[in-house]
Amino acid sequence: GAGVSQSPSNKVTEKGKDVELRCDPISGHTALYWYRQSLGQGLEFLIYFQGNSAPDKSGLPSDRFSAERTGGSVSTLTIQRTQQEDSAVYLCASSPGQLGAYGYTFGSGTRLTVV
Amino acid sequence: SQQGEEDPQALSIQEGENATMNCSYKTSINNLQWYRQNSGRGLVHLILIRSNEREKHSGRLRVTLDTSKKSSSLLITASRAADTASYFCAPLATNFGNEKLTFGTGTRLTIIP
């Protein structure tokens, strides 16, 4: 596609339910980041994928969070047993190679609301 | 943490004036990037400056980098109402070949028509 696509754009879920957020990066982009942004705050790093290398999961806030990237393309961020503090906008970004030499292209995000 | 910290947190100026935002970071970097965010959703890449560069221009944007002070600045000249947005610096550090792009809390820029 022409850009990074994230789905759904909005998700309302009940506390305790599991959710899956999807990111379709630009075709051929090997680098992929997930971030979380709470209202009026900066971006919190969650996880980074680069090609077939082991992902950097150091930003995942708890073991309820996991992410995978299948075939080096689509990525899914899963949050199990959601809590109200998980409410935020989840952003995905991709880049053609390492070191963001051409900058990162962001998706429009998924706004997650846990009620 | 390589997280950038922007200053000021908020800035309001008259249309046509110049806007300057500053960024400080904590560790060695490979490059530093600036992004703009409208309406709290996706970010747009503005400009990237490498660690061996001191200044870079793109249209009305001018970025400087001082690695000895671990700081960067973004200047927007002749501001327009459409420049109203949040601006983030993003230092990119590498550690044994692994990269990490982190963001600060941003500067909220308001251009008054």
Coordinates of C-alpha atoms in Angstrom, one line a residue:
Chain A
G1 CA 0.0 0.0 0.0
A2 CA 0.9 3.6 -0.2
G3 CA 1.3 4.1 3.6
V4 CA 1.3 2.3 6.9
S5 CA -2.1 0.9 7.7
Q6 CA -3.4 0.2 11.2
S7 CA -6.6 -1.5 12.1
P8 CA -8.9 -1.0 13.8
S9 CA -8.8 2.8 14.0
N10 CA -10.8 2.7 17.2
K11 CA -11.4 -0.1 19.6
V12 CA -13.5 -0.1 22.8
T13 CA -13.1 -3.1 24.9
E14 CA -14.2 -4.3 28.4
K15 CA -11.6 -4.6 31.1
G16 CA -10.2 -8.1 31.2
K17 CA -10.7 -8.8 27.5
D18 CA -7.9 -9.5 25.0
V19 CA -7.4 -7.2 22.0
E20 CA -5.3 -7.5 18.9
L21 CA -4.0 -4.5 17.0
R22 CA -2.8 -4.9 13.5
C23 CA -0.1 -3.0 11.5
D24 CA 0.5 -3.3 7.8
P25 CA 3.8 -1.6 7.0
I26 CA 4.8 -0.3 3.6
S27 CA 5.8 -3.2 1.4
G28 CA 9.5 -3.9 1.6
H29 CA 10.1 -2.0 4.8
T30 CA 12.2 -4.2 7.1
A31 CA 12.1 -2.0 10.2
L32 CA 8.9 -1.7 12.3
Y33 CA 8.2 0.0 15.6
W34 CA 5.2 0.0 18.0
Y35 CA 4.7 2.9 20.3
R36 CA 2.0 3.9 22.8
Q37 CA 0.8 7.5 23.3
S38 CA -1.4 8.5 26.2
L39 CA -3.5 11.6 26.0
G40 CA -1.2 14.7 25.7
Q41 CA 1.9 12.7 26.3
G42 CA 4.9 11.7 24.2
L43 CA 5.5 8.3 22.5
E44 CA 6.4 5.4 24.7
F45 CA 8.6 2.8 22.9
L46 CA 7.1 -0.7 23.0
I47 CA 8.9 -3.0 20.6
Y48 CA 11.1 -2.9 17.5
F49 CA 11.4 -5.5 14.6
Q50 CA 14.2 -5.4 12.1
G51 CA 14.1 -8.0 9.3
N52 CA 14.6 -11.6 10.6
S53 CA 16.5 -10.4 13.8
A54 CA 15.2 -11.1 17.2
P55 CA 12.9 -8.1 18.2
D56 CA 13.8 -5.6 20.9
K57 CA 11.0 -6.2 23.4
S58 CA 12.5 -4.0 26.1
G59 CA 9.6 -1.5 26.0
L60 CA 6.7 -3.8 26.6
P61 CA 5.2 -2.7 29.9
S62 CA 4.2 -6.1 31.2
D63 CA 3.8 -9.8 30.2
R64 CA 0.3 -9.0 29.1
F65 CA 1.7 -7.4 26.0
S66 CA 3.2 -9.3 23.1
A67 CA 3.8 -8.7 19.5
E68 CA 4.8 -10.7 16.5
R69 CA 5.6 -10.0 12.9
T70 CA 4.8 -12.7 10.4
G71 CA 6.9 -13.1 7.2
G72 CA 8.7 -9.8 7.9
S73 CA 5.5 -7.9 7.0
V74 CA 2.3 -7.6 9.0
S75 CA 2.7 -7.1 12.7
T76 CA 0.1 -7.8 15.5
L77 CA 0.3 -6.3 19.0
T78 CA -1.7 -8.3 21.5
I79 CA -2.8 -7.1 24.9
Q80 CA -4.2 -9.8 27.2
R81 CA -6.6 -9.1 30.1
T82 CA -6.8 -5.4 29.3
Q83 CA -6.7 -2.8 32.1
Q84 CA -8.0 0.8 32.1
E85 CA -4.4 2.1 32.1
D86 CA -3.9 0.4 28.7
S87 CA -6.2 3.0 27.2
A88 CA -4.0 5.0 24.7
V89 CA -3.3 5.5 21.0
Y90 CA -1.1 2.7 19.7
L91 CA 1.1 3.8 16.8
C92 CA 3.1 1.7 14.3
A93 CA 5.9 3.0 12.1
S94 CA 8.1 1.4 9.4
S95 CA 11.2 2.2 7.5
P96 CA 13.1 0.7 4.5
G97 CA 16.2 -0.2 6.4
Q98 CA 18.2 0.4 9.5
L99 CA 18.9 3.6 11.3
G100 CA 15.8 5.3 9.9
A101 CA 17.9 6.8 7.1
Y102 CA 14.9 8.0 5.3
G103 CA 12.8 8.6 8.4
Y104 CA 9.9 6.5 9.6
T105 CA 6.4 6.5 8.2
F106 CA 3.7 6.3 10.8
G107 CA 0.2 4.9 10.6
S108 CA -2.7 6.8 11.9
G109 CA -2.9 4.7 15.0
T110 CA -5.4 2.6 16.9
R111 CA -7.2 4.4 19.7
L112 CA -7.9 1.8 22.4
T113 CA -10.4 2.5 25.2
V114 CA -10.8 0.1 28.0
V115 CA -14.0 0.5 29.9
Chain B
S1 CA 17.5 6.5 28.2
Q2 CA 18.0 8.1 24.8
Q3 CA 14.7 9.9 25.2
G4 CA 14.7 13.4 23.8
E5 CA 13.3 16.3 25.9
E6 CA 11.8 19.2 24.1
D7 CA 11.8 22.7 25.3
P8 CA 9.5 24.7 25.6
Q9 CA 6.6 22.4 26.3
A10 CA 4.3 24.9 24.6
L11 CA 4.9 27.9 22.3
S12 CA 2.5 30.5 20.9
I13 CA 3.6 33.0 18.3
Q14 CA 2.1 35.3 15.7
E15 CA 1.8 34.1 12.1
G16 CA 4.9 35.2 10.2
E17 CA 7.2 35.0 13.2
N18 CA 9.9 32.3 13.6
A19 CA 9.5 29.4 16.0
T20 CA 12.4 27.7 17.7
M21 CA 12.2 24.5 19.6
N22 CA 15.0 22.8 21.5
C23 CA 15.8 19.2 22.2
S24 CA 18.2 17.6 24.6
Y25 CA 19.1 13.9 24.9
K26 CA 21.3 11.8 27.1
T27 CA 23.4 9.3 25.1
S28 CA 25.4 9.0 21.9
I29 CA 23.3 9.0 18.8
N30 CA 23.6 7.9 15.2
N31 CA 21.1 10.5 14.0
L32 CA 18.3 12.7 15.3
Q33 CA 15.0 13.1 13.7
W34 CA 12.2 15.7 14.0
Y35 CA 8.5 14.8 13.6
R36 CA 5.2 16.7 13.5
Q37 CA 1.9 15.5 14.9
N38 CA -1.5 16.9 14.1
S39 CA -4.6 16.0 16.1
G40 CA -2.9 13.4 18.3
R41 CA -2.6 10.7 15.6
G42 CA 0.1 9.7 13.1
L43 CA 3.4 11.5 13.0
V44 CA 5.0 13.0 9.9
H45 CA 8.8 12.9 9.4
L46 CA 10.2 16.3 8.9
I47 CA 14.0 16.1 8.8
L48 CA 16.9 13.9 9.8
I49 CA 20.3 15.1 10.9
R50 CA 23.2 12.7 11.2
S51 CA 25.7 12.8 14.1
N52 CA 28.5 14.2 11.9
E53 CA 26.3 17.0 10.6
R54 CA 25.9 20.4 12.4
E55 CA 23.1 22.0 10.4
K56 CA 20.6 21.0 7.8
H57 CA 17.9 22.9 5.9
S58 CA 14.6 21.8 4.3
G59 CA 12.4 24.5 3.0
R60 CA 11.4 26.7 6.0
L61 CA 13.0 24.3 8.4
R62 CA 16.5 24.6 9.9
V63 CA 17.9 22.0 12.2
T64 CA 21.1 22.2 14.2
L65 CA 22.9 19.5 16.2
D66 CA 25.5 19.9 18.8
T67 CA 26.7 16.5 19.9
S68 CA 29.1 17.9 22.5
K69 CA 26.1 19.4 24.3
K70 CA 23.7 16.6 23.3
S71 CA 21.2 19.1 22.0
S72 CA 19.4 20.0 18.8
S73 CA 17.1 22.8 17.7
L74 CA 14.4 23.1 15.1
L75 CA 13.7 26.5 13.6
I76 CA 10.6 27.2 11.5
T77 CA 10.8 30.4 9.7
A78 CA 7.9 32.6 8.5
S79 CA 5.4 30.5 10.4
R80 CA 1.9 29.8 9.0
A81 CA -1.3 28.7 10.7
A82 CA -0.9 25.3 9.2
D83 CA 2.3 24.8 11.3
T84 CA 0.1 24.5 14.4
A85 CA 1.0 21.1 15.7
S86 CA 3.1 19.2 18.2
Y87 CA 6.7 18.7 17.3
F88 CA 8.9 15.9 18.6
C89 CA 12.6 15.2 18.4
A90 CA 13.6 11.6 18.2
P91 CA 17.2 10.6 18.9
L92 CA 18.2 7.3 17.3
A93 CA 20.9 5.5 19.3
T94 CA 22.6 2.2 18.4
N95 CA 23.9 -0.4 20.8
F96 CA 25.8 -3.4 19.4
G97 CA 24.1 -2.9 16.1
N98 CA 20.6 -2.6 17.6
E99 CA 18.8 0.7 17.1
K100 CA 16.2 2.4 19.2
L101 CA 14.2 5.5 18.2
T102 CA 12.7 7.2 21.2
F103 CA 10.6 10.3 21.6
G104 CA 10.1 13.0 24.1
T105 CA 6.9 14.7 25.2
G106 CA 7.0 17.3 22.4
T107 CA 6.5 21.0 22.0
R108 CA 2.9 22.2 21.3
L109 CA 3.2 25.0 18.8
T110 CA 0.3 27.3 18.2
I111 CA 0.4 29.9 15.4
I112 CA -1.9 32.8 16.0
P113 CA -3.4 34.2 12.7

